[in-house]
XYZ file of C-alpha atoms in Angstrom:
305
model
C 142.036 138.599 141.742
C 141.214 135.665 139.435
C 140.638 136.464 135.804
C 137.213 136.132 134.277
C 136.653 132.974 132.218
C 137.399 133.295 128.516
C 133.739 133.430 127.528
C 134.502 134.385 123.942
C 136.963 131.514 123.537
C 134.497 129.050 125.038
C 131.699 130.256 122.763
C 133.866 130.026 119.663
C 135.043 126.564 120.717
C 131.406 125.445 121.107
C 130.557 126.755 117.652
C 133.507 124.876 116.099
C 132.360 121.686 117.815
C 128.772 122.236 116.650
C 129.782 122.735 113.000
C 132.802 120.395 113.034
C 134.789 122.986 111.133
C 136.889 126.071 111.869
C 135.966 127.556 108.480
C 132.219 126.975 108.962
C 132.332 128.468 112.484
C 134.197 131.507 111.148
C 131.590 132.009 108.419
C 128.627 131.749 110.813
C 130.211 134.069 113.383
C 131.317 136.557 110.689
C 134.936 136.206 111.841
C 138.094 135.337 109.977
C 139.312 131.751 110.171
C 142.513 133.063 111.782
C 140.494 134.773 114.561
C 138.625 131.541 115.295
C 141.851 129.534 115.332
C 143.560 132.048 117.649
C 140.596 131.984 120.051
C 140.745 128.193 120.357
C 144.540 128.270 120.734
C 144.228 130.918 123.445
C 141.712 128.737 125.287
C 143.999 125.711 125.000
C 146.913 127.682 126.420
C 144.805 128.917 129.290
C 143.592 125.398 130.107
C 146.974 123.790 129.505
C 145.521 121.085 127.301
C 144.709 120.485 123.635
C 141.041 120.495 122.707
C 141.285 119.166 119.149
C 143.437 116.726 117.275
C 143.646 118.418 113.891
C 144.702 116.916 110.567
C 144.154 118.216 107.063
C 141.079 115.995 106.703
C 139.735 115.450 110.178
C 138.873 117.416 113.289
C 138.490 115.293 116.426
C 137.966 116.277 120.043
C 140.550 115.229 122.599
C 139.421 113.786 125.913
C 139.655 117.288 127.480
C 137.761 118.775 124.545
C 135.062 116.110 124.843
C 134.536 116.885 128.537
C 134.460 120.637 127.891
C 132.238 120.629 124.815
C 128.869 120.055 126.538
C 129.386 122.860 129.052
C 130.717 125.207 126.387
C 127.652 124.485 124.241
C 125.387 125.228 127.212
C 127.265 128.482 127.865
C 126.824 129.516 124.228
C 123.131 128.612 124.298
C 122.523 130.548 127.533
C 124.372 133.569 126.188
C 122.345 133.574 122.988
C 119.105 133.216 124.975
C 119.964 136.144 127.274
C 120.896 138.329 124.341
C 117.782 137.408 122.356
C 115.559 138.130 125.345
C 117.184 141.527 125.852
C 116.832 142.333 122.157
C 113.180 141.308 122.205
C 112.471 143.580 125.178
C 114.254 146.452 123.474
C 112.352 145.987 120.221
C 108.861 145.274 121.586
C 107.140 146.825 124.627
C 107.532 144.121 127.242
C 108.584 143.974 130.893
C 108.484 146.179 133.993
C 108.718 149.974 134.102
C 109.494 151.555 137.482
C 107.921 155.033 137.584
C 108.268 157.556 140.444
C 105.532 160.198 140.741
C 104.577 162.812 143.379
C 101.911 161.412 145.690
C 98.772 163.448 145.010
C 99.560 164.103 141.360
C 100.055 160.379 140.898
C 96.741 159.491 142.525
C 94.735 162.207 140.759
C 96.349 162.539 137.362
C 98.441 159.435 136.601
C 96.634 156.459 138.152
C 93.343 157.189 136.299
C 95.035 156.966 132.870
C 97.064 153.812 133.537
C 94.229 151.395 132.640
C 94.243 152.796 129.091
C 98.004 152.285 128.851
C 97.914 148.771 130.312
C 95.148 147.706 127.937
C 97.127 149.052 124.980
C 100.377 147.374 126.101
C 99.374 144.144 127.890
C 102.965 142.875 128.073
C 104.131 145.935 130.041
C 103.800 146.177 133.831
C 104.217 149.367 135.878
C 105.661 149.687 139.370
C 104.198 153.062 140.424
C 106.089 154.633 143.328
C 104.210 157.536 144.953
C 106.192 160.017 147.030
C 106.642 163.781 147.171
C 110.308 163.325 148.116
C 112.968 163.871 145.453
C 113.642 160.291 144.388
C 117.141 159.304 143.233
C 116.136 157.714 139.933
C 119.546 156.259 139.172
C 120.456 155.175 142.702
C 117.059 153.579 143.362
C 116.740 151.910 139.969
C 113.810 153.822 138.459
C 113.262 153.967 134.703
C 111.515 157.346 134.799
C 109.850 159.871 137.066
C 107.524 162.860 136.969
C 108.606 166.082 138.647
C 106.596 169.257 139.120
C 109.030 172.132 139.410
C 111.471 174.367 137.651
C 114.119 171.725 137.186
C 117.676 172.427 138.317
C 120.514 171.493 136.010
C 121.227 167.780 136.270
C 122.406 164.818 134.251
C 118.842 163.516 133.914
C 117.081 163.658 130.561
C 113.980 165.861 130.959
C 110.895 166.158 128.742
C 108.428 168.968 129.482
C 104.861 167.645 129.494
C 102.755 170.680 130.426
C 102.728 173.908 132.414
C 101.817 173.771 136.092
C 101.291 177.284 137.528
C 101.272 177.965 141.247
C 98.840 180.238 143.075
C 99.066 181.962 146.436
C 95.581 181.567 147.882
C 93.444 182.064 150.962
C 89.815 181.430 151.832
C 87.327 184.323 151.803
C 86.836 183.826 155.548
C 90.567 184.238 156.243
C 90.788 187.357 154.081
C 87.741 188.855 155.793
C 89.295 188.369 159.233
C 92.918 189.229 158.470
C 92.851 191.418 155.365
C 94.176 190.827 151.852
C 97.955 191.076 151.341
C 98.855 193.020 148.193
C 102.642 192.639 148.286
C 104.717 189.514 148.994
C 106.380 191.171 151.956
C 102.954 191.443 153.637
C 102.997 187.634 153.985
C 105.410 187.989 156.904
C 102.474 189.415 158.876
C 100.167 186.490 158.048
C 99.806 182.813 158.904
C 101.167 180.747 156.018
C 101.389 177.009 155.441
C 104.758 175.488 154.540
C 105.643 172.662 152.167
C 108.792 170.669 152.854
C 109.757 169.732 149.294
C 109.877 173.110 147.604
C 113.336 173.878 146.184
C 113.535 176.620 148.849
C 110.930 175.476 151.396
C 111.575 178.263 153.897
C 111.474 181.131 151.370
C 108.857 182.105 148.784
C 110.225 184.032 145.797
C 108.056 186.342 143.688
C 108.451 188.426 140.534
C 106.067 190.951 138.947
C 105.608 192.139 135.372
C 108.111 194.960 135.906
C 110.800 192.461 136.820
C 110.780 193.454 140.474
C 111.596 190.628 142.861
C 110.603 189.929 146.428
C 111.476 187.095 148.771
C 109.701 186.400 152.013
C 110.180 183.845 154.771
C 106.593 183.067 155.834
C 105.635 181.314 159.027
C 102.512 179.648 160.260
C 100.812 176.837 162.158
C 101.297 173.993 159.660
C 104.109 172.519 157.562
C 103.563 169.383 155.464
C 105.414 167.048 153.127
C 102.346 166.490 150.956
C 100.516 169.461 149.468
C 97.050 167.943 149.706
C 97.371 167.859 153.494
C 97.187 171.664 153.507
C 93.733 171.827 151.940
C 91.542 171.232 155.060
C 93.305 173.970 157.036
C 93.273 176.268 153.995
C 89.535 175.812 153.440
C 88.903 176.259 157.179
C 90.363 179.758 156.901
C 93.414 179.150 159.092
C 96.069 180.518 156.773
C 97.554 181.227 153.337
C 99.019 178.592 151.028
C 101.014 178.541 147.809
C 99.949 175.504 145.776
C 100.081 174.134 142.217
C 97.038 174.226 139.955
C 96.291 170.487 140.142
C 95.765 170.816 143.906
C 93.995 174.138 144.247
C 92.514 174.839 140.806
C 89.083 173.391 141.555
C 88.852 175.315 144.828
C 89.687 178.529 142.958
C 87.066 177.814 140.300
C 84.384 177.132 142.914
C 85.226 180.240 144.946
C 86.283 178.293 148.031
C 89.633 180.087 147.911
C 90.803 183.265 146.205
C 94.054 184.101 144.478
C 95.920 186.893 146.232
C 98.998 188.967 145.363
C 97.615 189.834 141.926
C 100.479 190.714 139.602
C 103.046 188.694 141.562
C 104.004 185.136 140.686
C 106.322 182.499 141.993
C 108.647 180.837 139.475
C 106.514 179.171 136.816
C 106.639 175.413 137.163
C 105.902 172.565 134.795
C 105.389 168.814 134.790
C 108.524 167.103 133.508
C 109.188 163.504 132.642
C 112.752 162.742 133.739
C 114.815 159.693 132.837
C 118.371 158.547 133.530
C 120.891 159.489 130.826
C 122.123 157.052 128.236
C 120.356 154.987 125.668
C 118.810 153.514 123.758
C 116.008 152.944 126.242
C 113.852 149.774 126.169
C 110.670 149.970 124.129
C 108.556 149.612 127.293
C 109.991 152.888 128.637
C 109.667 154.702 125.315
C 105.994 153.806 124.846
C 105.151 154.959 128.384
C 107.057 158.219 127.831
C 105.190 158.834 124.572
C 101.855 157.956 126.183
C 102.367 160.429 129.039
C 103.564 163.116 126.638
C 100.499 162.805 124.415
C 98.081 162.674 127.340
C 99.323 165.744 129.178
C 99.793 167.722 125.970
C 96.131 167.402 125.015
C 94.264 166.667 128.242
C 95.732 169.086 130.782
C 93.062 171.480 132.003
C 93.540 175.178 131.364
C 95.117 177.002 134.330
C 92.627 178.706 136.604
C 92.949 181.671 138.916
């Protein structure tokens, strides 16, 4: 495999040509004169040709050095421009943020607050990816994501934004026809709606105040990969659902559905902002993270049920 070009040597050579002095180039680059001299010598050995004719009083480019100098200067200029642009984006909020958010939560809770963010940071753009599937942030190149769950251990950096309780609910009409379950194990005798992206989609786990645990494998006429799709069948009285507050809270408050299994709860969830490990992160990502943190800390509605 061919070696990479000696970018450092070329850049140092360009700086010597620009300043017409090894000592001046060393001073500007904060290097020793010996380091600058060795870099140019290394480049000459690699190219098999002298680049300078050096005397005690004069520094002159050879024919090879003359031909190389313009391209080396362009390389140095491009490198400085790339670095300055990256530094500017890191220091000031500017550029694109790719954000992955669950579908319905993104439409209901995130999209409505983005205009405020975009007005505050006009040089930042957001690529909002809406999907209930567990997105591979690192593999798919996302800067951040929102997840609504009890997070498993992972290498991602997680910031808790707010609580997001879940409720097992049914419509009054369903409960009137089929009775009200009072223990999680009773769910096996009822029609229940499934959700594909739960951490254990086939099993619902419950705990009560005494620390007792119960796990049930419910079945029913409908299984979805987006929680909002359950709502019409739930309100029509066709079964029981277990849903987060942002989906079912208003229906609970209005009496369209009722919370069942009083005293039993599934694992308490929360909204988390997750980001790939490593740092420092660009300013555009940090300001969005801070904006979401402040919003959900103060604006999240109180849990209902």
